[in-house]
Amino acid sequence: MAKYDVVVIGGGHNGLVAANYLADAGLRVIVIERRGVLGGLASSEELWPGFKIPTGAYVLSLFKRRIIEELGLGKMGLRVYLKEPGLFLPLPGGRSLTIWPDVKATVREVERYSKRDASSYVKWVSFWDAFTSLIEPLLYTQPPSLMDILDEARRISPLLGVFRDLAERFVEDFAYAITASAARMLDDYFESEEVKAALVEDGVVGTFAGPYTPGTAYVLAHHVMGEVNGVKGAWGYVEGGIGRLSELLAERARGRGVDIMLGVGVRRIIVRDSSVKGVELDDGRVIEAGYVLSSADVKTTFLKLIDPDAVDEDFRRRISNIESTGVSAKIVGVLEGLPKVGVKDSDPLIGYRASMLIMPSVDYVERAYRDALNGSYSREPWISINVPTTYDRSITTGDYHVFSMFIQYVPRSIKLDESVRESIRDAVYSVVEEYIPGFRKSVVRDMLITPHDYESAYGTVGGNIFHIDMRLDQLFTSRPMPGLSRYRTPIRGLYLCGSDAHPGGGVTGLPGRNAAMALLEDLGKVKRAGVNIADALLAAVKVLKALGG
């Protein structure tokens, strides 16, 4: 019987981040991954010989520079290509709109649609930069409640001297942005439907919500809080594929004595007298450990891996009520050549260097959402097309290109057989062909991946790419639910370190880091990290001041 200090369930990026921090503190750690591939929902898989395919996440931005520096991943060879332009929106009538990492370049582009919106775009970026300055420090800690943040910020604002008026106005705008819909925020800033369409994706990505759903402005904020190579709000492609990040994390962990077991799952977490004692594997082996960090989703952890009598029935019922219905699908594959995009006012190939969005209006996205609410997949889905091989040729062979199409909405709740799967593929390609004639003929390999597939292949209940939805009642002190938001659980020694822990989904590494720090704090190896709201608010206000807010 093997003995370790800590078992980490799941070899995704969060589990591997946690394992690294725990090993650095001198603990003996084993990571157990039931699949034969590391990375979880951020893996690269050779579905066809010579092609590394991003089956889940496909771009990087939210993985924090602080973690990269603390773990020395840059020195190990982590390289990220800045995606430039960031977004490309082909529009009906051969028009287009391009969003660049450079604000001035985007302003010039937006001016083609509205001079007023060009000015408003600077204010838009300024506000979200300030929003990030206030929220960012809170992402590395056990979460305070949003109301506590607002109360403290309101208390401090009058004390900021010459910044008082600006601070008080910003705090109220901040409170509004937390609860508003993405569409409402965009309406407040912009008049052009084209500009609003180009910016709405981040408010609904991965979430069973529409652009008019309250709270989606915070989802938008969550996705603009990243950076690539020091460029705020930018996204990029990991050299070698998104799975390269987890490979480097695993390489570092092994170098610090972490054992990693692939191709075997955890059958159950062993609990006696309300304390963790280890895990039993699918093959019957038992690993003893005083601590378990689970990067599996919370429903899998408590409803499948924990014996029912280890927690009370009310607790299990509350877990089962957490909203985790996945709505995101993908078509991934290989292209022979890059067919020209049907635009007249820009380079017909530049969209392939960006995330090419097929979502011509906010209302278009809302209609796609309404289809899902009515129990169907979206008949005209919104789509994000990404071709990482326009930057990184290491993940392909010959002259071929790897592509990834992110699609919404395909809810896990629909019945899915081969005829429905084919209908979904037809709906997607039909929409794409309207803007990129000949695209489907250029596809030489493809695979449709739905929430059903994410659930069966990756084990996440509901097939949600964020494990559970990013909605107001499942954020901060309510993520994954009240009483479980600080990584610890009612079972002594069991911690949550997956995407359904604070601060949420995406490839951030933060749930893994924060859960590891919670355990190390409980062991007396580190002190709890605190956050000075006054300093964070002052930093936010200075951002606004510098940008003319």
XYZ file of C-alpha atoms in Angstrom:
549
model
C 0.000 0.000 0.000
C 1.542 3.309 -1.145
C 1.637 6.264 1.226
C 1.780 9.958 0.365
C 1.099 13.212 2.149
C -1.282 14.389 -0.574
C -3.254 12.817 -3.404
C -4.287 15.187 -6.204
C -7.223 13.875 -8.235
C -6.964 14.986 -11.850
C -4.004 15.860 -14.057
C -5.467 19.016 -15.544
C -3.629 22.297 -15.238
C -5.179 23.170 -11.845
C -4.269 19.818 -10.323
C -0.718 20.102 -11.630
C -0.347 23.677 -10.374
C -1.479 22.538 -6.920
C 0.949 19.606 -6.972
C 3.862 21.931 -7.763
C 3.186 24.301 -4.888
C 2.688 21.427 -2.442
C 5.899 19.724 -3.567
C 7.781 23.004 -3.203
C 6.646 23.011 0.444
C 8.216 19.608 1.000
C 5.113 17.411 0.800
C 5.118 14.018 -0.910
C 2.486 14.235 -3.657
C 0.924 11.925 -6.230
C -1.311 13.091 -9.106
C -3.832 10.569 -10.436
C -5.309 11.108 -13.895
C -7.798 8.588 -15.279
C -7.101 9.515 -18.900
C -3.852 8.739 -20.658
C -3.272 12.402 -21.479
C -2.405 15.283 -19.168
C -4.169 18.620 -19.311
C -7.827 17.737 -18.759
C -9.971 20.277 -20.588
C -6.791 22.103 -21.630
C -5.074 19.249 -23.433
C -3.685 18.754 -26.924
C -4.454 15.379 -28.429
C -3.123 13.716 -31.554
C -6.500 12.740 -32.951
C -4.867 12.159 -36.328
C -1.159 11.407 -36.871
C 0.922 14.582 -36.996
C -1.788 16.941 -35.716
C -2.065 18.196 -32.129
C -5.681 19.177 -31.632
C -7.052 21.459 -28.866
C -10.043 19.364 -27.791
C -11.039 21.780 -25.001
C -9.415 25.150 -24.315
C -7.583 26.574 -27.313
C -6.199 30.003 -26.350
C -4.351 31.349 -23.301
C -4.702 34.646 -21.455
C -6.007 34.080 -17.942
C -3.117 31.900 -16.733
C -1.493 34.325 -14.361
C 1.971 35.771 -14.933
C 2.521 35.484 -11.166
C 2.153 31.691 -11.376
C 4.368 31.549 -14.466
C 7.082 33.445 -12.562
C 6.676 31.582 -9.258
C 6.970 28.214 -10.989
C 9.630 29.350 -13.470
C 7.640 28.159 -16.480
C 9.112 30.795 -18.765
C 12.620 29.517 -18.076
C 11.397 26.001 -18.835
C 10.295 27.040 -22.305
C 6.707 28.215 -22.040
C 6.150 30.413 -25.063
C 2.902 32.118 -26.045
C 2.267 33.719 -29.435
C 0.319 36.968 -29.109
C -2.843 36.680 -31.191
C -2.792 39.778 -33.390
C -5.377 40.897 -34.293
C -7.383 39.675 -31.335
C -10.836 39.447 -32.912
C -12.121 39.598 -36.464
C -15.809 39.955 -37.164
C -16.965 39.296 -40.745
C -20.296 40.979 -41.358
C -23.077 40.747 -43.926
C -22.462 42.609 -47.172
C -18.718 41.956 -47.198
C -18.003 44.279 -44.288
C -15.786 43.475 -41.297
C -14.547 44.811 -37.972
C -11.147 44.060 -36.453
C -10.259 44.370 -32.753
C -6.530 44.715 -32.066
C -4.523 44.376 -28.828
C -3.420 47.957 -29.530
C -6.168 50.359 -28.440
C -5.246 53.052 -30.981
C -5.445 50.569 -33.855
C -8.891 49.458 -32.685
C -10.065 53.054 -32.333
C -9.188 53.672 -35.990
C -11.125 50.566 -36.961
C -14.184 51.467 -34.872
C -14.232 54.978 -36.399
C -15.364 53.384 -39.664
C -18.654 52.594 -37.926
C -19.029 55.396 -35.385
C -16.793 58.273 -34.303
C -18.680 58.388 -31.012
C -17.973 54.711 -30.430
C -14.293 55.221 -31.194
C -14.119 57.635 -28.259
C -16.243 55.343 -26.111
C -13.944 52.404 -26.815
C -11.123 54.142 -24.950
C -13.460 54.630 -21.977
C -14.556 50.994 -22.229
C -10.977 49.727 -22.035
C -10.209 52.192 -19.251
C -13.138 51.006 -17.133
C -12.277 47.322 -17.446
C -8.612 48.018 -16.703
C -9.717 49.741 -13.499
C -12.183 46.939 -12.726
C -9.348 44.432 -13.098
C -7.091 46.467 -10.798
C -9.662 46.173 -8.023
C -10.561 42.502 -8.604
C -7.133 41.060 -9.457
C -5.729 40.926 -5.895
C -8.873 39.103 -4.760
C -8.256 36.278 -7.209
C -5.280 35.025 -5.181
C -7.145 34.750 -1.889
C -9.972 32.936 -0.226
C -12.861 34.934 -1.673
C -14.615 37.736 0.150
C -18.243 38.316 -0.739
C -18.970 40.808 -3.485
C -21.056 42.795 -1.010
C -18.122 42.976 1.411
C -15.928 44.299 -1.402
C -18.465 46.987 -2.253
C -19.096 47.964 1.367
C -15.376 48.339 2.029
C -14.808 50.259 -1.208
C -17.671 52.620 -0.374
C -16.257 53.169 3.102
C -12.801 53.960 1.746
C -13.761 56.165 -1.215
C -14.370 59.380 0.784
C -10.880 59.018 2.309
C -9.000 59.164 -1.002
C -8.559 62.937 -1.056
C -8.205 64.329 -4.561
C -9.395 60.992 -5.956
C -12.590 60.983 -3.903
C -15.098 61.926 -6.590
C -13.576 59.626 -9.167
C -13.410 56.780 -6.636
C -17.031 57.145 -5.562
C -18.223 57.185 -9.148
C -16.102 54.158 -10.028
C -17.381 52.134 -7.056
C -20.970 52.630 -8.170
C -20.050 51.736 -11.750
C -18.273 48.659 -10.395
C -21.394 47.604 -8.464
C -23.487 48.075 -11.585
C -21.091 46.026 -13.720
C -21.292 43.059 -11.361
C -25.036 42.644 -11.814
C -25.709 44.094 -15.285
C -26.108 42.124 -18.464
C -23.365 42.250 -21.084
C -25.849 43.737 -23.558
C -26.835 46.520 -21.152
C -23.195 47.445 -20.544
C -22.503 47.514 -24.264
C -25.607 49.644 -24.908
C -24.391 52.118 -22.292
C -21.093 52.600 -24.123
C -21.781 52.050 -27.822
C -24.321 52.892 -30.516
C -22.990 50.711 -33.343
C -24.465 47.204 -33.499
C -21.293 46.017 -35.185
C -19.077 47.149 -32.303
C -21.405 45.644 -29.726
C -21.422 42.348 -31.619
C -17.628 42.249 -31.679
C -17.391 42.659 -27.896
C -20.282 40.563 -26.570
C -18.703 37.097 -26.871
C -16.798 37.275 -23.568
C -20.076 37.802 -21.705
C -21.621 34.507 -22.774
C -18.736 32.182 -23.583
C -19.099 28.845 -21.819
C -22.191 29.983 -19.935
C -25.848 28.958 -20.200
C -26.930 32.574 -20.502
C -27.736 35.080 -23.189
C -26.337 38.573 -23.642
C -29.388 40.085 -21.899
C -29.067 37.818 -18.844
C -28.198 39.794 -15.662
C -24.691 39.028 -14.434
C -23.145 38.387 -17.828
C -21.203 41.652 -17.619
C -19.126 40.003 -14.865
C -18.540 36.979 -17.098
C -17.250 39.459 -19.671
C -14.991 41.004 -17.020
C -13.630 37.573 -16.065
C -12.430 37.071 -19.628
C -10.741 40.464 -20.053
C -8.639 40.112 -16.886
C -5.820 38.309 -18.636
C -2.694 39.206 -20.546
C -0.193 37.765 -22.976
C 3.465 38.771 -22.896
C 2.566 41.853 -20.869
C -0.263 42.982 -23.171
C -3.384 43.393 -21.037
C -6.601 41.806 -22.241
C -4.815 39.959 -25.052
C -5.017 36.253 -25.897
C -2.521 33.943 -27.511
C -1.561 30.447 -28.582
C 0.812 28.255 -26.588
C 3.685 26.997 -28.713
C 3.284 23.242 -29.028
C -0.448 23.443 -28.313
C -2.406 24.367 -25.200
C -1.482 20.980 -23.696
C 2.167 22.057 -23.606
C 1.368 24.099 -20.497
C 0.358 20.971 -18.571
C 3.349 19.055 -19.940
C 5.678 21.708 -18.502
C 3.812 21.702 -15.195
C 4.145 17.915 -15.053
C 7.837 18.060 -15.955
C 8.468 20.537 -13.154
C 6.422 18.520 -10.662
C 8.264 15.295 -11.442
C 11.533 17.124 -10.940
C 10.398 17.884 -7.390
C 9.475 14.338 -6.575
C 5.804 14.289 -7.570
C 4.559 10.969 -8.903
C 2.046 11.144 -11.759
C -0.143 8.165 -12.547
C -1.930 8.112 -15.912
C -4.629 5.812 -17.244
C -6.211 4.896 -13.923
C -9.060 6.626 -12.132
C -10.081 7.101 -8.537
C -12.986 4.859 -7.551
C -13.595 6.511 -4.206
C -12.120 8.852 -1.646
C -11.669 6.930 1.595
C -13.272 8.718 4.541
C -13.353 7.577 8.157
C -14.616 9.608 11.104
C -15.194 12.593 8.770
C -11.517 12.653 7.759
C -9.726 11.704 4.557
C -7.599 8.573 4.745
C -6.653 8.191 1.091
C -8.160 6.941 -2.172
C -9.070 3.636 -3.769
C -8.254 3.313 -7.467
C -10.366 1.691 -10.159
C -8.028 -1.296 -10.171
C -8.495 -1.838 -6.436
C -5.201 -0.407 -5.237
C -5.316 1.869 -2.199
C -3.161 4.949 -1.690
C -2.983 6.262 1.855
C -2.854 10.016 2.357
C -3.962 12.478 4.972
C -5.003 15.030 2.377
C -6.782 14.906 -0.975
C -7.124 17.798 -3.412
C -9.798 17.134 -6.008
C -9.694 18.941 -9.337
C -12.636 16.833 -10.469
C -15.861 18.812 -10.576
C -17.718 19.205 -7.302
C -20.575 16.908 -8.315
C -18.203 14.100 -9.236
C -16.269 14.631 -6.010
C -19.223 14.484 -3.631
C -21.833 12.478 -5.512
C -19.590 9.827 -7.090
C -16.306 9.596 -5.163
C -17.586 10.070 -1.611
C -19.720 7.414 0.082
C -23.258 8.772 0.627
C -23.052 8.358 4.386
C -19.913 10.529 4.622
C -21.955 13.732 4.278
C -25.554 14.486 5.176
C -28.406 14.270 2.689
C -29.120 18.020 2.712
C -25.524 18.692 1.684
C -25.734 16.193 -1.167
C -28.998 17.738 -2.365
C -27.447 21.209 -2.433
C -24.508 19.842 -4.433
C -26.864 18.242 -6.943
C -28.673 21.579 -7.389
C -25.547 23.434 -8.525
C -26.058 24.542 -12.130
C -23.597 22.709 -14.360
C -25.382 22.227 -17.681
C -22.824 22.555 -20.444
C -23.803 24.429 -23.607
C -20.499 24.709 -25.471
C -19.503 22.447 -28.328
C -16.591 22.390 -30.740
C -15.719 21.189 -34.169
C -11.990 20.588 -34.424
C -10.133 19.406 -37.450
C -7.653 19.885 -40.253
C -7.858 22.258 -43.221
C -6.185 21.947 -46.583
C -5.471 25.589 -47.253
C -7.231 28.691 -45.957
C -10.262 29.705 -48.037
C -10.700 33.440 -48.386
C -13.186 35.151 -46.099
C -15.929 36.942 -48.015
C -15.019 40.492 -47.019
C -14.357 43.522 -49.229
C -12.947 46.046 -46.762
C -10.000 44.092 -45.318
C -7.471 41.348 -46.004
C -9.564 38.200 -46.671
C -7.031 36.052 -44.780
C -6.287 38.243 -41.751
C -9.195 36.739 -39.804
C -7.322 33.456 -39.501
C -4.705 35.164 -37.340
C -7.461 36.320 -35.000
C -10.378 34.632 -33.332
C -12.872 34.955 -36.162
C -16.323 35.526 -34.712
C -19.500 34.712 -36.550
C -22.023 36.632 -34.501
C -23.237 39.593 -36.578
C -25.324 41.180 -33.804
C -26.151 40.902 -30.111
C -29.674 39.850 -31.035
C -28.236 37.051 -33.186
C -26.546 35.674 -30.054
C -29.777 36.060 -28.088
C -31.704 34.069 -30.708
C -29.122 31.300 -30.486
C -29.599 31.293 -26.704
C -33.387 31.177 -27.056
C -33.098 28.005 -29.119
C -31.247 26.394 -26.209
C -33.833 27.608 -23.707
C -36.467 25.916 -25.839
C -34.641 22.592 -25.601
C -32.779 22.627 -28.905
C -29.304 23.304 -30.211
C -28.908 26.708 -31.862
C -30.140 26.567 -35.433
C -27.864 29.512 -36.221
C -25.106 29.235 -33.597
C -22.521 31.830 -32.818
C -19.060 30.531 -33.640
C -15.444 31.433 -32.841
C -13.013 30.078 -35.441
C -9.369 29.741 -34.427
C -6.447 28.517 -36.537
C -3.374 28.297 -34.280
C -1.181 27.019 -37.113
C -1.080 30.508 -38.611
C 1.426 31.067 -35.775
C 2.614 27.663 -34.625
C 3.599 25.099 -37.256
C 4.828 22.601 -34.663
C 1.315 21.180 -34.172
C 0.704 20.262 -37.814
C 2.368 18.492 -40.699
C 2.884 19.475 -44.318
C 0.928 22.506 -45.477
C -2.164 21.660 -43.463
C -3.787 23.855 -40.800
C -5.357 22.834 -37.514
C -8.648 24.569 -36.763
C -10.928 24.850 -33.747
C -14.507 26.133 -33.907
C -16.106 26.988 -30.564
C -19.913 26.779 -30.816
C -22.899 27.860 -28.731
C -25.432 26.675 -27.870
C -25.573 22.874 -27.679
C -27.057 22.118 -24.240
C -26.209 18.848 -22.497
C -29.932 18.340 -21.891
C -30.795 17.584 -25.514
C -31.014 13.995 -26.705
C -28.067 13.270 -28.934
C -27.890 10.527 -31.535
C -25.923 10.356 -34.766
C -28.634 12.104 -36.782
C -28.744 15.009 -34.323
C -24.940 15.206 -34.292
C -24.946 15.424 -38.082
C -27.651 18.116 -37.969
C -25.495 20.162 -35.579
C -22.490 19.853 -37.877
C -24.628 20.886 -40.861
C -25.972 23.913 -38.966
C -22.446 25.023 -38.050
C -20.972 24.620 -41.508
C -24.004 26.280 -43.101
C -23.420 29.413 -41.021
C -19.665 29.375 -41.684
C -20.195 29.047 -45.442
C -22.186 32.302 -45.457
C -19.001 34.160 -44.499
C -16.232 31.823 -45.739
C -17.348 30.190 -49.003
C -15.598 26.882 -49.587
C -14.628 26.338 -45.949
C -16.303 22.948 -45.629
C -14.695 21.661 -48.822
C -11.293 22.545 -47.360
C -11.881 20.350 -44.288
C -10.027 17.033 -44.586
C -10.597 15.817 -41.005
C -13.038 16.940 -38.354
C -14.660 15.905 -35.090
C -17.684 17.284 -33.281
C -17.261 17.498 -29.488
C -20.387 18.226 -27.448
C -21.109 18.578 -23.711
C -22.145 14.903 -23.841
C -18.606 14.081 -25.002
C -16.978 16.297 -22.378
C -18.975 14.492 -19.714
C -18.149 10.998 -20.945
C -14.492 11.637 -21.843
C -13.463 14.039 -19.080
C -15.950 13.084 -16.382
C -17.277 16.583 -15.721
C -20.962 16.234 -14.787
C -23.086 18.177 -17.274
C -20.201 18.617 -19.698
C -19.600 22.203 -18.573
C -16.200 23.540 -19.660
C -16.049 25.595 -16.426
C -17.278 22.598 -14.362
C -20.195 24.744 -13.169
C -21.735 27.885 -14.611
C -20.157 31.304 -14.122
C -23.293 33.016 -12.798
C -23.824 35.466 -9.958
C -25.070 32.856 -7.504
C -22.013 30.678 -8.231
C -19.204 33.223 -7.841
C -16.901 34.366 -5.021
C -18.293 33.139 -1.669
C -20.943 31.165 -3.538
C -18.527 29.196 -5.732
C -19.307 26.350 -5.951
C -21.879 27.062 -3.218
C -22.012 28.861 0.142
C -19.930 27.001 2.689
C -17.559 25.495 0.115
C -15.966 28.626 -1.320
C -12.687 28.543 0.608
C -11.405 25.291 -0.893
C -11.980 23.335 2.330
C -14.904 20.934 2.693
C -16.882 19.384 5.578
C -14.557 16.375 5.298
C -11.266 17.095 7.067
C -8.370 16.882 4.663
C -10.450 17.185 1.489
C -9.967 20.327 -0.608
C -11.408 21.474 -3.945
C -8.939 22.742 -6.545
C -10.832 22.615 -9.855
C -12.519 25.225 -12.019
C -15.643 25.168 -9.856
C -13.606 26.742 -7.038
C -12.867 30.485 -6.796
C -12.191 32.387 -8.994
C -13.759 30.149 -11.628
C -13.315 28.711 -15.076
C -10.800 29.146 -17.827
C -7.121 28.229 -17.862
C -6.083 30.347 -14.865
C -4.235 27.983 -12.511
C -5.676 29.970 -9.622
C -8.004 27.353 -8.088
C -5.030 25.003 -7.981
C -2.686 27.547 -6.461
C -5.221 28.842 -3.949
C -6.277 25.370 -2.780
C -2.642 24.408 -2.272
C -2.109 27.573 -0.230
C -5.212 26.788 1.856
C -3.753 23.384 2.758
C -0.312 24.854 3.461
C -1.957 27.463 5.679
C -3.761 24.723 7.605
C -0.428 22.939 8.029
C 1.167 26.129 9.372
C 3.592 26.378 6.452
C 2.295 29.712 5.095
C 0.298 32.620 6.448
C -3.061 33.560 5.011
C -2.718 36.136 2.236
C -4.628 39.317 2.896
C -5.847 41.993 0.520
C -5.839 45.712 1.159
C -9.000 46.961 -0.549
C -7.843 50.563 -0.115
C -4.672 49.903 -2.127
C -6.628 48.015 -4.798
C -9.210 50.799 -5.085
C -6.519 53.462 -5.286
C -4.781 51.495 -8.046
C -8.077 51.246 -9.959
C -8.754 54.954 -9.656
C -5.230 55.824 -10.803
C -5.828 53.721 -13.930
C -8.929 55.768 -14.679
C -7.126 59.024 -13.960
C -4.210 58.138 -16.230
C -6.570 57.284 -19.082
C -8.695 60.368 -18.659
C -11.508 58.700 -16.678
